[in-house]
Amino acid sequence: NCPKVDGGRMIDLGAGTGILTEEISKALNPDKLIALDFSHDMLKNLQSKFHHIPPICGDISEIPFREGQFDFVLSSTALQWI
């Protein structure tokens, strides 16, 4: 069991199909959650299942957001590939 984060902004780096992103969303209940992945196909899959999670296509090594925009960063299966 994860504690609620009581809001906040979260990004999932390497979200893939969004299965873990959705579980984290349910468990932590952030105010804002964004899924970032390099693969358009993965993000299409994510969006077809989880309409409430905005997908962003991008590279983890060049995250298209300013520093400090997120309170929490999740990356469960992507960091080993960079």
mmCIF file with all atom_site columns, C-alpha atoms in Angstrom:
data_model
loop_
_atom_site.group_PDB
_atom_site.id
_atom_site.type_symbol
_atom_site.label_atom_id
_atom_site.label_alt_id
_atom_site.label_comp_id
_atom_site.label_asym_id
_atom_site.label_entity_id
_atom_site.label_seq_id
_atom_site.pdbx_PDB_ins_code
_atom_site.Cartn_x
_atom_site.Cartn_y
_atom_site.Cartn_z
_atom_site.occupancy
_atom_site.B_iso_or_equiv
_atom_site.pdbx_formal_charge
_atom_site.auth_seq_id
_atom_site.auth_comp_id
_atom_site.auth_asym_id
_atom_site.auth_atom_id
_atom_site.pdbx_PDB_model_num
ATOM 1  C CA . ASN A 1 1  ? 0.000  0.000  0.000   1.00 0.00 ? 1  ASN A CA 1
ATOM 2  C CA . CYS A 1 2  ? 1.215  3.445  -0.970  1.00 0.00 ? 2  CYS A CA 1
ATOM 3  C CA . PRO A 1 3  ? 0.303  6.518  1.029   1.00 0.00 ? 3  PRO A CA 1
ATOM 4  C CA . LYS A 1 4  ? -1.827 9.151  -0.706  1.00 0.00 ? 4  LYS A CA 1
ATOM 5  C CA . VAL A 1 5  ? 0.227  12.071 -1.934  1.00 0.00 ? 5  VAL A CA 1
ATOM 6  C CA . ASP A 1 6  ? -2.666 14.451 -1.320  1.00 0.00 ? 6  ASP A CA 1
ATOM 7  C CA . GLY A 1 7  ? -2.453 16.084 -4.694  1.00 0.00 ? 7  GLY A CA 1
ATOM 8  C CA . GLY A 1 8  ? 0.705  17.130 -6.413  1.00 0.00 ? 8  GLY A CA 1
ATOM 9  C CA . ARG A 1 9  ? 2.008  16.752 -9.925  1.00 0.00 ? 9  ARG A CA 1
ATOM 10 C CA . MET A 1 10 ? 3.479  13.468 -11.105 1.00 0.00 ? 10 MET A CA 1
ATOM 11 C CA . ILE A 1 11 ? 5.154  12.261 -14.284 1.00 0.00 ? 11 ILE A CA 1
ATOM 12 C CA . ASP A 1 12 ? 5.790  8.679  -15.323 1.00 0.00 ? 12 ASP A CA 1
ATOM 13 C CA . LEU A 1 13 ? 8.955  8.490  -17.431 1.00 0.00 ? 13 LEU A CA 1
ATOM 14 C CA . GLY A 1 14 ? 8.795  5.558  -19.823 1.00 0.00 ? 14 GLY A CA 1
ATOM 15 C CA . ALA A 1 15 ? 5.119  4.950  -19.132 1.00 0.00 ? 15 ALA A CA 1
ATOM 16 C CA . GLY A 1 16 ? 4.689  2.435  -21.934 1.00 0.00 ? 16 GLY A CA 1
ATOM 17 C CA . THR A 1 17 ? 1.117  1.154  -22.114 1.00 0.00 ? 17 THR A CA 1
ATOM 18 C CA . GLY A 1 18 ? 0.211  2.890  -18.856 1.00 0.00 ? 18 GLY A CA 1
ATOM 19 C CA . ILE A 1 19 ? -0.664 -0.122 -16.736 1.00 0.00 ? 19 ILE A CA 1
ATOM 20 C CA . LEU A 1 20 ? 1.606  0.903  -13.858 1.00 0.00 ? 20 LEU A CA 1
ATOM 21 C CA . THR A 1 21 ? 0.818  4.577  -14.460 1.00 0.00 ? 21 THR A CA 1
ATOM 22 C CA . GLU A 1 22 ? -2.874 3.853  -13.887 1.00 0.00 ? 22 GLU A CA 1
ATOM 23 C CA . GLU A 1 23 ? -2.172 1.815  -10.739 1.00 0.00 ? 23 GLU A CA 1
ATOM 24 C CA . ILE A 1 24 ? -0.022 4.618  -9.342  1.00 0.00 ? 24 ILE A CA 1
ATOM 25 C CA . SER A 1 25 ? -2.746 7.099  -10.219 1.00 0.00 ? 25 SER A CA 1
ATOM 26 C CA . LYS A 1 26 ? -5.294 5.087  -8.239  1.00 0.00 ? 26 LYS A CA 1
ATOM 27 C CA . ALA A 1 27 ? -2.954 4.518  -5.291  1.00 0.00 ? 27 ALA A CA 1
ATOM 28 C CA . LEU A 1 28 ? -1.514 8.010  -4.915  1.00 0.00 ? 28 LEU A CA 1
ATOM 29 C CA . ASN A 1 29 ? -4.279 10.178 -6.365  1.00 0.00 ? 29 ASN A CA 1
ATOM 30 C CA . PRO A 1 30 ? -2.132 13.029 -7.701  1.00 0.00 ? 30 PRO A CA 1
ATOM 31 C CA . ASP A 1 31 ? -3.784 16.235 -8.948  1.00 0.00 ? 31 ASP A CA 1
ATOM 32 C CA . LYS A 1 32 ? -1.940 15.962 -12.243 1.00 0.00 ? 32 LYS A CA 1
ATOM 33 C CA . LEU A 1 33 ? -0.389 12.892 -13.853 1.00 0.00 ? 33 LEU A CA 1
ATOM 34 C CA . ILE A 1 34 ? 1.415  12.818 -17.187 1.00 0.00 ? 34 ILE A CA 1
ATOM 35 C CA . ALA A 1 35 ? 2.721  9.768  -19.029 1.00 0.00 ? 35 ALA A CA 1
ATOM 36 C CA . LEU A 1 36 ? 5.897  10.290 -21.057 1.00 0.00 ? 36 LEU A CA 1
ATOM 37 C CA . ASP A 1 37 ? 7.186  7.681  -23.470 1.00 0.00 ? 37 ASP A CA 1
ATOM 38 C CA . PHE A 1 38 ? 9.354  7.594  -26.594 1.00 0.00 ? 38 PHE A CA 1
ATOM 39 C CA . SER A 1 39 ? 7.010  5.242  -28.461 1.00 0.00 ? 39 SER A CA 1
ATOM 40 C CA . HIS A 1 40 ? 3.936  6.606  -30.243 1.00 0.00 ? 40 HIS A CA 1
ATOM 41 C CA . ASP A 1 41 ? 2.490  3.076  -30.376 1.00 0.00 ? 41 ASP A CA 1
ATOM 42 C CA . MET A 1 42 ? 2.813  2.600  -26.614 1.00 0.00 ? 42 MET A CA 1
ATOM 43 C CA . LEU A 1 43 ? 1.147  5.949  -25.977 1.00 0.00 ? 43 LEU A CA 1
ATOM 44 C CA . LYS A 1 44 ? -1.714 5.145  -28.387 1.00 0.00 ? 44 LYS A CA 1
ATOM 45 C CA . ASN A 1 45 ? -2.280 1.967  -26.403 1.00 0.00 ? 45 ASN A CA 1
ATOM 46 C CA . LEU A 1 46 ? -2.176 3.914  -23.132 1.00 0.00 ? 46 LEU A CA 1
ATOM 47 C CA . GLN A 1 47 ? -4.643 6.529  -24.357 1.00 0.00 ? 47 GLN A CA 1
ATOM 48 C CA . SER A 1 48 ? -7.080 3.920  -25.659 1.00 0.00 ? 48 SER A CA 1
ATOM 49 C CA . LYS A 1 49 ? -7.387 2.491  -22.128 1.00 0.00 ? 49 LYS A CA 1
ATOM 50 C CA . PHE A 1 50 ? -6.741 5.444  -19.826 1.00 0.00 ? 50 PHE A CA 1
ATOM 51 C CA . HIS A 1 51 ? -8.359 8.574  -21.273 1.00 0.00 ? 51 HIS A CA 1
ATOM 52 C CA . HIS A 1 52 ? -7.682 10.633 -18.135 1.00 0.00 ? 52 HIS A CA 1
ATOM 53 C CA . ILE A 1 53 ? -3.867 10.268 -18.385 1.00 0.00 ? 53 ILE A CA 1
ATOM 54 C CA . PRO A 1 54 ? -2.383 12.728 -20.887 1.00 0.00 ? 54 PRO A CA 1
ATOM 55 C CA . PRO A 1 55 ? 0.325  11.108 -23.023 1.00 0.00 ? 55 PRO A CA 1
ATOM 56 C CA . ILE A 1 56 ? 3.427  13.040 -24.050 1.00 0.00 ? 56 ILE A CA 1
ATOM 57 C CA . CYS A 1 57 ? 5.790  11.621 -26.641 1.00 0.00 ? 57 CYS A CA 1
ATOM 58 C CA . GLY A 1 58 ? 9.343  12.458 -25.689 1.00 0.00 ? 58 GLY A CA 1
ATOM 59 C CA . ASP A 1 59 ? 12.802 11.295 -24.761 1.00 0.00 ? 59 ASP A CA 1
ATOM 60 C CA . ILE A 1 60 ? 13.735 10.878 -21.097 1.00 0.00 ? 60 ILE A CA 1
ATOM 61 C CA . SER A 1 61 ? 17.150 12.351 -21.783 1.00 0.00 ? 61 SER A CA 1
ATOM 62 C CA . GLU A 1 62 ? 15.459 15.543 -23.021 1.00 0.00 ? 62 GLU A CA 1
ATOM 63 C CA . ILE A 1 63 ? 12.322 15.845 -20.900 1.00 0.00 ? 63 ILE A CA 1
ATOM 64 C CA . PRO A 1 64 ? 10.121 18.568 -22.420 1.00 0.00 ? 64 PRO A CA 1
ATOM 65 C CA . PHE A 1 65 ? 9.302  20.223 -19.086 1.00 0.00 ? 65 PHE A CA 1
ATOM 66 C CA . ARG A 1 66 ? 11.004 22.810 -16.914 1.00 0.00 ? 66 ARG A CA 1
ATOM 67 C CA . GLU A 1 67 ? 12.773 21.694 -13.764 1.00 0.00 ? 67 GLU A CA 1
ATOM 68 C CA . GLY A 1 68 ? 10.517 21.768 -10.734 1.00 0.00 ? 68 GLY A CA 1
ATOM 69 C CA . GLN A 1 69 ? 7.235  21.262 -12.610 1.00 0.00 ? 69 GLN A CA 1
ATOM 70 C CA . PHE A 1 70 ? 6.588  17.917 -10.918 1.00 0.00 ? 70 PHE A CA 1
ATOM 71 C CA . ASP A 1 71 ? 6.462  16.926 -7.284  1.00 0.00 ? 71 ASP A CA 1
ATOM 72 C CA . PHE A 1 72 ? 6.922  13.207 -7.984  1.00 0.00 ? 72 PHE A CA 1
ATOM 73 C CA . VAL A 1 73 ? 8.747  11.293 -10.714 1.00 0.00 ? 73 VAL A CA 1
ATOM 74 C CA . LEU A 1 74 ? 8.089  7.638  -11.471 1.00 0.00 ? 74 LEU A CA 1
ATOM 75 C CA . SER A 1 75 ? 10.162 5.455  -13.737 1.00 0.00 ? 75 SER A CA 1
ATOM 76 C CA . SER A 1 76 ? 9.845  1.760  -13.155 1.00 0.00 ? 76 SER A CA 1
ATOM 77 C CA . THR A 1 77 ? 11.212 0.169  -16.308 1.00 0.00 ? 77 THR A CA 1
ATOM 78 C CA . ALA A 1 78 ? 12.861 2.869  -18.396 1.00 0.00 ? 78 ALA A CA 1
ATOM 79 C CA . LEU A 1 79 ? 16.025 4.087  -16.677 1.00 0.00 ? 79 LEU A CA 1
ATOM 80 C CA . GLN A 1 80 ? 18.019 0.956  -17.452 1.00 0.00 ? 80 GLN A CA 1
ATOM 81 C CA . TRP A 1 81 ? 17.622 1.743  -21.187 1.00 0.00 ? 81 TRP A CA 1
ATOM 82 C CA . ILE A 1 82 ? 19.249 5.174  -21.116 1.00 0.00 ? 82 ILE A CA 1
#
